Short mmCIF file of C-alpha atoms in Angstrom, two decimals:
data_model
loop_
_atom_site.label_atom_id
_atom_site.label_comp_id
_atom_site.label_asym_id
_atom_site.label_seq_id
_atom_site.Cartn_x
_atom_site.Cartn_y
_atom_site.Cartn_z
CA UNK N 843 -5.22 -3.25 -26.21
CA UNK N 844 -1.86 -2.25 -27.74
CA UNK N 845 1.21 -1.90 -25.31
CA UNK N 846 3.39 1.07 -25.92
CA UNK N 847 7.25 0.88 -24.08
CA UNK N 848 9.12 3.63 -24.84
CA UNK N 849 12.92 2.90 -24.00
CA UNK N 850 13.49 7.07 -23.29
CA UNK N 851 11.89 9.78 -21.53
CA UNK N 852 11.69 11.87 -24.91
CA UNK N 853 9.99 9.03 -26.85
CA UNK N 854 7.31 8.63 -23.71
CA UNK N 855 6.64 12.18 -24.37
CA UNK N 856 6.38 11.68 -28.17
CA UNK N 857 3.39 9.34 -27.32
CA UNK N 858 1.95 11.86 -25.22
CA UNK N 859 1.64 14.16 -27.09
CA UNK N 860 0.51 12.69 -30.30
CA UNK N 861 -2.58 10.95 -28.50
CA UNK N 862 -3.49 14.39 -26.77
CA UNK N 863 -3.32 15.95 -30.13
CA UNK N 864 -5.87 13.45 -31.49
CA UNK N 865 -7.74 12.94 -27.74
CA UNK N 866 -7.13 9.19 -27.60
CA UNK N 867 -6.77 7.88 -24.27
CA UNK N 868 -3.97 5.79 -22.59
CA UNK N 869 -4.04 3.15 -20.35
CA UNK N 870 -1.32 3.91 -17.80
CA UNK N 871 0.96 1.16 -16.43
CA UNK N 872 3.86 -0.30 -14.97
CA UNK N 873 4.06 -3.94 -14.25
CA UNK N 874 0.25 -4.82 -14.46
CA UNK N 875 0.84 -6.26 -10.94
CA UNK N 876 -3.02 -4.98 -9.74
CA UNK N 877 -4.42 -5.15 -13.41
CA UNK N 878 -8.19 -4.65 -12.42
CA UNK N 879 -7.97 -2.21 -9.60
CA UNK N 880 -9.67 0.74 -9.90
CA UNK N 881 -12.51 1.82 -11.94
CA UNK N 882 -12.59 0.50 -15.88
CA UNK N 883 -10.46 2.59 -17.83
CA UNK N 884 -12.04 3.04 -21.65
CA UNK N 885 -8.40 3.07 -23.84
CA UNK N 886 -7.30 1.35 -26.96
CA UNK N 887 -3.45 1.97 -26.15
CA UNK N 888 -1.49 1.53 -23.06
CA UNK N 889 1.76 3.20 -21.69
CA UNK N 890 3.74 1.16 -20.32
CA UNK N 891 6.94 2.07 -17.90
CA UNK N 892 8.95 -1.06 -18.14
CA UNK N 893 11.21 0.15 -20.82
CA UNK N 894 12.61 2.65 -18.37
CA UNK N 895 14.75 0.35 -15.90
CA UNK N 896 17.98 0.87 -14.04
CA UNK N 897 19.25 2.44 -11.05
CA UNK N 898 20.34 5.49 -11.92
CA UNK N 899 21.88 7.13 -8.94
CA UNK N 900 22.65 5.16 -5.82
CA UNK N 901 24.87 5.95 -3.00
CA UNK N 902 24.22 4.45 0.14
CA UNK N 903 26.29 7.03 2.43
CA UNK N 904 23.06 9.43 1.25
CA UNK N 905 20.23 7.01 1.92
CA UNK N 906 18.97 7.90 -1.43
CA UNK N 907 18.46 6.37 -4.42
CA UNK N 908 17.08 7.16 -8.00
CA UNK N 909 15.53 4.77 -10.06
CA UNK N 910 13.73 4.79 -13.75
CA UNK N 911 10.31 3.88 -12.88
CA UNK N 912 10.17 0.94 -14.68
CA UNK N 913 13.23 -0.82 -12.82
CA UNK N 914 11.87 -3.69 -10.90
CA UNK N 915 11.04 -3.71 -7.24
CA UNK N 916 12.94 -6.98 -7.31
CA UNK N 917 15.95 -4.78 -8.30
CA UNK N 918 15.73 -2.27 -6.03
CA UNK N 919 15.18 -3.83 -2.86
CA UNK N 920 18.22 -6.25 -3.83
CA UNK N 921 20.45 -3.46 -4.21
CA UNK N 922 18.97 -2.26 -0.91
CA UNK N 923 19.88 -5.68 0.17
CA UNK N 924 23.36 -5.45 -0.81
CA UNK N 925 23.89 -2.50 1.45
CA UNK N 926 21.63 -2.65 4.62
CA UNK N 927 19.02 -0.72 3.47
CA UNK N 928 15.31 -1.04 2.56
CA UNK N 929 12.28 0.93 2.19
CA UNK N 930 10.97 1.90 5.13
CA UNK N 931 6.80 2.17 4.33
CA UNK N 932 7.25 -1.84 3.31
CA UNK N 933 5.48 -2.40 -0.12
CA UNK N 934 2.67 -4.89 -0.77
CA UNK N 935 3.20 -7.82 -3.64
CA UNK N 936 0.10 -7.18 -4.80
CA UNK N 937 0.22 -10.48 -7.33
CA UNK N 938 -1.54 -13.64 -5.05
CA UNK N 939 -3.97 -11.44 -4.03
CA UNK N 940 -5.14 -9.79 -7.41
CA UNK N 941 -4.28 -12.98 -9.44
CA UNK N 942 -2.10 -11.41 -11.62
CA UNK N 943 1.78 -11.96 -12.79
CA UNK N 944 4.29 -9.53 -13.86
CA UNK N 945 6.82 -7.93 -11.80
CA UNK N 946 6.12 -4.84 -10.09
CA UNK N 947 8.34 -1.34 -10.52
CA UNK N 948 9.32 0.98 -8.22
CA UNK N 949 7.55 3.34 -10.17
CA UNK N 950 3.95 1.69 -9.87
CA UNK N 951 4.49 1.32 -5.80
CA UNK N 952 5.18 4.89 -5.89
CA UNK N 953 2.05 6.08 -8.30
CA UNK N 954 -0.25 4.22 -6.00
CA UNK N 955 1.25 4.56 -2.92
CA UNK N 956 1.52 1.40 -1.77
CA UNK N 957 2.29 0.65 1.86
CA UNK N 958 2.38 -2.14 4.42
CA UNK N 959 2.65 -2.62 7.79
CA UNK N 960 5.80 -0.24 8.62
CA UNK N 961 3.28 2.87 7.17
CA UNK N 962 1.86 3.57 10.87
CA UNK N 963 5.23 4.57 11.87
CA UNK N 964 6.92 4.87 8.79
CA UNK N 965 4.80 7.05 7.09
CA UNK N 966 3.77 6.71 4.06
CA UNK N 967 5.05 5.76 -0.18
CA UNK N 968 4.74 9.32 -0.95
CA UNK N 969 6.77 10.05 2.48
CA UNK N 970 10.03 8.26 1.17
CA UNK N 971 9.16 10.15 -2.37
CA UNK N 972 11.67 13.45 -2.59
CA UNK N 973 12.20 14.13 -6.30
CA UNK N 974 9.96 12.65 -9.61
CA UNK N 975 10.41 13.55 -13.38
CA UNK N 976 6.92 12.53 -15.56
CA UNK N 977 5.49 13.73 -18.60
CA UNK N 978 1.91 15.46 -18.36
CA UNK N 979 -0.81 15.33 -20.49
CA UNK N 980 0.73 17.41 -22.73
CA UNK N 981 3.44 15.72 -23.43
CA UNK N 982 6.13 18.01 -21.27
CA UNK N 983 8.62 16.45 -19.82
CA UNK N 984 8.29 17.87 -15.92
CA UNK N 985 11.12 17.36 -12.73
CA UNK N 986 9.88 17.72 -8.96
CA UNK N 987 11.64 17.75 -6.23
CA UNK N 988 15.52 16.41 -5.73
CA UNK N 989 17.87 14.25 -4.26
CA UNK N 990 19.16 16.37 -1.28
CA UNK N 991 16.17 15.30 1.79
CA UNK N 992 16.24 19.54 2.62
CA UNK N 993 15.38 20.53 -0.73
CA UNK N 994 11.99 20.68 -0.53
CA UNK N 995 11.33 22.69 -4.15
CA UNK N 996 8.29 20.66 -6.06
CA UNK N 997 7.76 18.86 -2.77
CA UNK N 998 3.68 19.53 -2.92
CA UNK N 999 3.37 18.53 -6.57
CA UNK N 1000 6.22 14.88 -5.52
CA UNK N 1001 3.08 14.06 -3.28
CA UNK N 1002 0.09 15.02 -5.97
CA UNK N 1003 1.67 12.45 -8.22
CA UNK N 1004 2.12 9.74 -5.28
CA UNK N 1005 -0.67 7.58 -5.27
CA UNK N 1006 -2.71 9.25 -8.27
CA UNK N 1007 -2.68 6.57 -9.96
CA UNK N 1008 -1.43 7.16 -13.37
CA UNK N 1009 -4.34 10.25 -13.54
CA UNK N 1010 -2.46 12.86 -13.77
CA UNK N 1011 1.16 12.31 -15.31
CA UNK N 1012 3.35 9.24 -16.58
CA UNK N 1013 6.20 8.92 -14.29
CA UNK N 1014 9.60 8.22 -15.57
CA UNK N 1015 12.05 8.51 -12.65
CA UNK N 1016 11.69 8.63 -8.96
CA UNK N 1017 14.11 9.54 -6.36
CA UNK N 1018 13.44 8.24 -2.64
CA UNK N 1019 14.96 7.53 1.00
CA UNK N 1020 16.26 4.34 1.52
CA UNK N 1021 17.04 4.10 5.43
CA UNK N 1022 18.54 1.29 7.27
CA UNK N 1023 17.52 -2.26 7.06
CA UNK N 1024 17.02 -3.12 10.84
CA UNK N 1025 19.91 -5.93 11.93
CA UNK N 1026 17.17 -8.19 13.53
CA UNK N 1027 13.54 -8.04 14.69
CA UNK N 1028 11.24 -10.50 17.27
CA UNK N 1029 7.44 -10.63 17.24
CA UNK N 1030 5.40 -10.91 20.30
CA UNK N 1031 2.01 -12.78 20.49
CA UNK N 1032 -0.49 -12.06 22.26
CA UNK N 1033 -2.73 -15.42 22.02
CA UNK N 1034 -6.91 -15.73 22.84
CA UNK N 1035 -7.97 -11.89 22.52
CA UNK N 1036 -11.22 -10.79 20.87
CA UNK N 1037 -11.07 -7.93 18.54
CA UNK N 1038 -11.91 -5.22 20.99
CA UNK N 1039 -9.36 -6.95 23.55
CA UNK N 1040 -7.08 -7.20 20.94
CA UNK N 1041 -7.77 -3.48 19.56
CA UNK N 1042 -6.87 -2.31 23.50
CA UNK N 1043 -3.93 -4.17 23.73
CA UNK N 1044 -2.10 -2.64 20.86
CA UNK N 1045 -3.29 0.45 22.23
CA UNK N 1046 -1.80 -0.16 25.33
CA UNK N 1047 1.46 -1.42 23.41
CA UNK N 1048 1.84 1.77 21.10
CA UNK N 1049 1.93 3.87 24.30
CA UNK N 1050 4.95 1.83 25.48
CA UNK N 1051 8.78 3.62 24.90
CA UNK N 1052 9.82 0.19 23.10
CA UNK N 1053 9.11 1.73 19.67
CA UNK N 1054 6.46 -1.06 18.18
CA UNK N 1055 6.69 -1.15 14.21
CA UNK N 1056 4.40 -3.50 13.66
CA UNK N 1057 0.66 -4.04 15.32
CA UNK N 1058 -1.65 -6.50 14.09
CA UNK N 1059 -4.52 -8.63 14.93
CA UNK N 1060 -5.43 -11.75 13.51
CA UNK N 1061 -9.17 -13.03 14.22
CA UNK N 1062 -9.07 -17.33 14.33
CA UNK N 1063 -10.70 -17.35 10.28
CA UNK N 1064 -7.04 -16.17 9.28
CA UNK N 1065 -4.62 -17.54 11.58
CA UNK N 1066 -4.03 -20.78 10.42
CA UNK N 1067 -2.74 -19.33 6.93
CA UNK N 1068 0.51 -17.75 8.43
CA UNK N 1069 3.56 -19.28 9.50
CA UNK N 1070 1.84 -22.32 7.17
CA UNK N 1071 -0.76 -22.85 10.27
CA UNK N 1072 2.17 -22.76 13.28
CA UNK N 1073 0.88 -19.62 15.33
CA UNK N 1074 -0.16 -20.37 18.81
CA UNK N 1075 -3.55 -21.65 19.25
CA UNK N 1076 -6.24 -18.95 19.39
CA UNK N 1077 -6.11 -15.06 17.94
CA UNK N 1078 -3.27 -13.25 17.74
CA UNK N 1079 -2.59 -10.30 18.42
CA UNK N 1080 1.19 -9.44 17.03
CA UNK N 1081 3.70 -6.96 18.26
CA UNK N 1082 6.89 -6.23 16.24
CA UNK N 1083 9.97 -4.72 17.74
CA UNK N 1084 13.11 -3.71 15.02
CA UNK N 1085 16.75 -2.85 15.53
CA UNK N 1086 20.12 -3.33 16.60
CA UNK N 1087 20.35 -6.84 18.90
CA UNK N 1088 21.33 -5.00 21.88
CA UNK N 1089 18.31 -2.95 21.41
CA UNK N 1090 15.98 -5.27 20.50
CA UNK N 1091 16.30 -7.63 23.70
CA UNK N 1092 15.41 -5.22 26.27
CA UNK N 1093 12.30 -3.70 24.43
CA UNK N 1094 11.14 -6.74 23.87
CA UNK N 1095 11.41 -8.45 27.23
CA UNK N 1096 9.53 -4.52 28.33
CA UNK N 1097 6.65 -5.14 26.01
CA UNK N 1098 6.10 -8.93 26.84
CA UNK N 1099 6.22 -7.99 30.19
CA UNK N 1100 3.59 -5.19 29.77
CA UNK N 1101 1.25 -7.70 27.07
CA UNK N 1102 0.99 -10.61 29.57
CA UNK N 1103 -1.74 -8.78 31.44
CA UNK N 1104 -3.98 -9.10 28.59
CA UNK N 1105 -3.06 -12.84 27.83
CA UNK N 1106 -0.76 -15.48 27.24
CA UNK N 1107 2.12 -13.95 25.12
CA UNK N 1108 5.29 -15.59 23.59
CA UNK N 1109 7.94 -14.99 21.34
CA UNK N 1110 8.72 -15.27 17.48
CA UNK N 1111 12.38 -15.46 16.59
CA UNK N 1112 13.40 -13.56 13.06
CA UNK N 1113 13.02 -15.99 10.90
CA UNK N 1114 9.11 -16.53 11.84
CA UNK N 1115 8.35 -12.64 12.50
CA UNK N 1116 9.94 -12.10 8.94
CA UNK N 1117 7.31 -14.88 7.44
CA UNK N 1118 4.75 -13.73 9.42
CA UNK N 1119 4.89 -10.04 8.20
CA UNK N 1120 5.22 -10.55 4.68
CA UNK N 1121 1.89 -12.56 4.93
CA UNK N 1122 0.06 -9.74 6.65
CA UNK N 1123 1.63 -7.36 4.28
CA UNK N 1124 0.33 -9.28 1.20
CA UNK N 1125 -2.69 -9.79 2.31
CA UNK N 1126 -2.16 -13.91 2.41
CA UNK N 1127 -5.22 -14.85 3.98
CA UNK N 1128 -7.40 -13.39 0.82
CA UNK N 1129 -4.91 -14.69 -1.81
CA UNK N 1130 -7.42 -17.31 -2.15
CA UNK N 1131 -7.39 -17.46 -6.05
CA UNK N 1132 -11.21 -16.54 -6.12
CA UNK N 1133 -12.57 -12.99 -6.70
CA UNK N 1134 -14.78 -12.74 -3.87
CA UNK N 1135 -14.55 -9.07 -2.75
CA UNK N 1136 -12.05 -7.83 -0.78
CA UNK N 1137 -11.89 -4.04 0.99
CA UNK N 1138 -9.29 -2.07 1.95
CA UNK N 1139 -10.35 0.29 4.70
CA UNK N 1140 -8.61 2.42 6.72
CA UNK N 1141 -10.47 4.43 9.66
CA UNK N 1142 -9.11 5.29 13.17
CA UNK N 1143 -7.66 2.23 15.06
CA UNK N 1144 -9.86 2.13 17.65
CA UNK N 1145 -13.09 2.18 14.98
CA UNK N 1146 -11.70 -0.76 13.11
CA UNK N 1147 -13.09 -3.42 15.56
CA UNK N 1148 -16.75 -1.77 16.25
CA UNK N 1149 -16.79 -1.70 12.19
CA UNK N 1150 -16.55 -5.00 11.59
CA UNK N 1151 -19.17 -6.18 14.33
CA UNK N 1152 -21.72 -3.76 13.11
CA UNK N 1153 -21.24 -5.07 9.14
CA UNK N 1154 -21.54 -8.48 10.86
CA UNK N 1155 -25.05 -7.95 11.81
CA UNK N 1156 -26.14 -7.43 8.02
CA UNK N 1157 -23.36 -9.16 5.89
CA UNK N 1158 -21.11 -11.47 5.64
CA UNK N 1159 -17.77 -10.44 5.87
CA UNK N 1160 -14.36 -11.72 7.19
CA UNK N 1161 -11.84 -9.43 8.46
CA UNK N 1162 -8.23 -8.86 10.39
CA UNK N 1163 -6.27 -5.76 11.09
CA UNK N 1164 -3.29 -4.11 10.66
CA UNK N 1165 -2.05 -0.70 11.72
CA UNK N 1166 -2.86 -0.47 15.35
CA UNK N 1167 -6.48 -1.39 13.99
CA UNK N 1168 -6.71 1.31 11.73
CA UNK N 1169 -6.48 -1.01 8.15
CA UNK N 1170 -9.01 -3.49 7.92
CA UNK N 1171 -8.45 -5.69 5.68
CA UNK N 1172 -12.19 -7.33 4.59
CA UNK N 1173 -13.32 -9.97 2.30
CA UNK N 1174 -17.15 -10.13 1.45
CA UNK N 1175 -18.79 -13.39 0.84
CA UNK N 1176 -20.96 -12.56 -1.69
CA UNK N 1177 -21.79 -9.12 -2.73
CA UNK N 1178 -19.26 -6.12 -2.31
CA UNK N 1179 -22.02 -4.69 0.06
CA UNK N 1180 -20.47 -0.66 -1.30
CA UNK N 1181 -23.29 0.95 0.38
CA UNK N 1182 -23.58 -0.60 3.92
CA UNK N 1183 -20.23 -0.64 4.18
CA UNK N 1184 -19.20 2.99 3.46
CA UNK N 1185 -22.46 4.53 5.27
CA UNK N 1186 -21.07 2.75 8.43
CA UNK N 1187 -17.54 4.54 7.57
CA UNK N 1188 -18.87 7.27 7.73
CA UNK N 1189 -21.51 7.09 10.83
CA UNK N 1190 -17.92 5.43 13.11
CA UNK N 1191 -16.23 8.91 12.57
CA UNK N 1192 -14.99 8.67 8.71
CA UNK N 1193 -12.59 6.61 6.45
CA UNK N 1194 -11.69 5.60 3.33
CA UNK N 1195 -13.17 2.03 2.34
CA UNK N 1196 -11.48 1.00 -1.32
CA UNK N 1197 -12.34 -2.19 -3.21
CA UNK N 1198 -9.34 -3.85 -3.93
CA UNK N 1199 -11.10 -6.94 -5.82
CA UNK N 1200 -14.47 -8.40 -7.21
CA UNK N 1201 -15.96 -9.45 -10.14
CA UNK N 1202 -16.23 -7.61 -13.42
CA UNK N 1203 -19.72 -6.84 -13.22
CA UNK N 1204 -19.22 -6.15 -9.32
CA UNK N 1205 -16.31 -3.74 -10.55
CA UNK N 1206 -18.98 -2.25 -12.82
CA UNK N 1207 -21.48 -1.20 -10.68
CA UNK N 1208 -19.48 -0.37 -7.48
CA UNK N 1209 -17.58 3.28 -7.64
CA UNK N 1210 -13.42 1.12 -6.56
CA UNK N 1211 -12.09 5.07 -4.77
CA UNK N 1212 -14.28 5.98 -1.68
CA UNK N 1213 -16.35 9.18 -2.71
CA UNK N 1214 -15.04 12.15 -2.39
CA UNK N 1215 -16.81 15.26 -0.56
CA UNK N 1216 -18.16 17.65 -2.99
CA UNK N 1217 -14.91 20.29 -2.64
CA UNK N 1218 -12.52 17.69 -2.27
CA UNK N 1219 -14.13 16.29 -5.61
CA UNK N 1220 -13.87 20.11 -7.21
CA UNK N 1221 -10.48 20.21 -6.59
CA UNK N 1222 -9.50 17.04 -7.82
CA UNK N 1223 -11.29 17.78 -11.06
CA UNK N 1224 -9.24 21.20 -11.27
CA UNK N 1225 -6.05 19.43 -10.91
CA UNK N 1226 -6.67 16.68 -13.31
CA UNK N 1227 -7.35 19.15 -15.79
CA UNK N 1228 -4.32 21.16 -15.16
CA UNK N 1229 -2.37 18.40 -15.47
CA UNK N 1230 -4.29 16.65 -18.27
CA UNK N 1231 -6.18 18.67 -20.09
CA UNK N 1232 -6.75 16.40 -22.89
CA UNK N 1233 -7.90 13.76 -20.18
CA UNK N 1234 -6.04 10.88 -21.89
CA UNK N 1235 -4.54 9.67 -18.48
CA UNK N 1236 -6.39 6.64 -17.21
CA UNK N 1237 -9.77 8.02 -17.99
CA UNK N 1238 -12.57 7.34 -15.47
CA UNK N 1239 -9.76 5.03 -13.12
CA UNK N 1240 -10.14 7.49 -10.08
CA UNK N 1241 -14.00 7.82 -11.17
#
């Protein structure tokens, strides 16, 4: 496959529009960080964002930045760093888990809408997302959206392109909230609960007024691989609180004070909740350097749990839970097991169950996006080709 890296807007366009003239597809990319995910895409020539980098517009009285798509996520959050600020939906690294190297851009996190733990009360990538400027399938250069967080012109078409994958348009530039990096954080642990337990507890916790921005529960096949095998012995269930000190002490002495009816519960001090987070967030349990299957599901928090224990009975499968319970993050031991697992989806209520990683031949023969109902499927169809008429973009990715 050839790499194409334009180093301007104009010259991305150029490309565009030359391969839509002659209906040769493009590979759409960034940093390559999660080369494999998503359905094969059939193209001799790839686009690649990396030779649009920099900050562009940053001022940290706004709590917005804009960035070329290519620049680094290294980049950005340093910046972010620099002035007590992050991004609040808390990107995955996507690298030990897919097995691949590169560095990832803020404009790849943004096209598939990554988002980690904070995204339960954080919304969202495409929630931080206020302005974009891409090129379509035609080669036009296109601007959405806007700096100002009231200006909400393009807003519906800033959230098409958020997590389409590089389907529909090649982005360029993105322009996104940057709030305030909390000044310190604790993590609670709740030690010995099963998964329903556990599934009740952060229930229980979330209904608290100690504003929880983190809920996760750990089964005992994953908890020796955080805090480099350290957690207390058993499950763990893990509550994060975030703010200013003064803030943080209270809420958390509140919610450890509500948890230890459920079980034995302590306290992590920054330094551990910080390390334990990131490994949830990337997925470190799975970042086993095989390509056994792993799912990413997301159904309603309290389904989670009674999901796992009915794939259980048929499969076998190894699982732990972020979001309240609502992501379930799932690693097959053999085959992806596409069928059992999304007819269960659907008979617990509905979800979305997406194969992050597998074999090749797994990957061909197992749809990566969960289906789409027939309108929903329509639509999607409509918009591709408004936006791509030529259907260059990432051919066959989104299936």
């Amino acid at each position: 496959m050839i790499d194409l890296v334009p180093a301007s807007e104009e010259e991305a366009a150029a490309i565009v529009r030359a391969h839509a003239q002659e209906g040769r597809a493009l590979a759409i990319s960034g940093g390559d960080t999660r080369s494999g995910f998503g359905n094969a895409v059939d193209a001799e020539d790839r686009l690649r964002s990396t030779g649009l980098s920099g900050i562009v517009a940053y001022n940290p009285g706004e709590m917005v930045m804009t960035a070329k798509a290519g620049t680094s996520l290294a980049d950005v959050e340093a910046a972010l760093a620099e002035n007590g600020q992050m991004l609040a939906f808390e990107p995955m690294d996507h690298r030990a888990l897919m097995g691949t190297s590169g560095e990832p851009t803020i404009g790849g996190v943004f096209a598939a809408n990554v988002s980690g733990p904070r995204r339960f009360v954080a919304g969202a990538a495409r929630d931080s997302l206020l302005g974009i400027r891409f090129v379509n399938g035609k080669g036009e250069i296109i601007k959405a959206g806007g700096r100002v967080m009231k200006n909400v012109t393009g807003l519906d078409l800033v959230k098409l392109l958020a997590g389409s994958h590089g389907t529909l348009g090649f982005l360029t530039e993105v322009t996104f909230r940057v709030p305030p990096r909390p000044k310190t954080e604790e993590t609670i642990v709740i030690s010995g609960l099963n998964d329903a337990e556990a599934a009740n507890a952060m229930a229980a916790a979330m209904a608290l007024p100690v504003e929880v921005s983190g809920a996760a529960h750990l089964p005992l096949t994953v908890t020796w691989k955080f805090l480099d095998g350290k957690l207390p012995e058993g499950e763990a269930t893990v509550l994060r609180i975030e703010g200013l000190p003064g803030s943080v002490e209270p809420r958390v002495a509140k919610l450890l004070s509500a948890m230890t009816s459920f079980g034995d519960a302590r306290r992590l001090d920054q330094a551990a909740s910080r390390q334990l987070w990131q490994g949830i967030r990337d997925v470190a349990p799975y970042a086993d350097g095989t390509q056994r299957p792993v799912w990413r599901v997301s159904v309603a928090p309290s389904i989670g749990h009674q999901l796992v224990a009915a794939l259980r009975l048929e499969a076998g499968v190894d699982a732990f839970y972020d979001w309240q319970g609502g992501r379930v993050w799932m690693r097959m031991e053999a085959d992806p097991e596409a069928d059992l697992l999304r007819r269960f989806v659907k008979a617990l209520g509905g979800g979305h169950a997406t194969l992050l990683r597998a074999t090749a031949n797994a990957r061909a023969a197992v749809p990566a996006f969960h289906p789409e109902e027939e309108g929903v499927a329509l639509l999607s169809r409509r918009v591709k080709e408004s936006f791509d008429p030529a259907g260059i973009f990432n051919p066959g990715k989104m299936g």
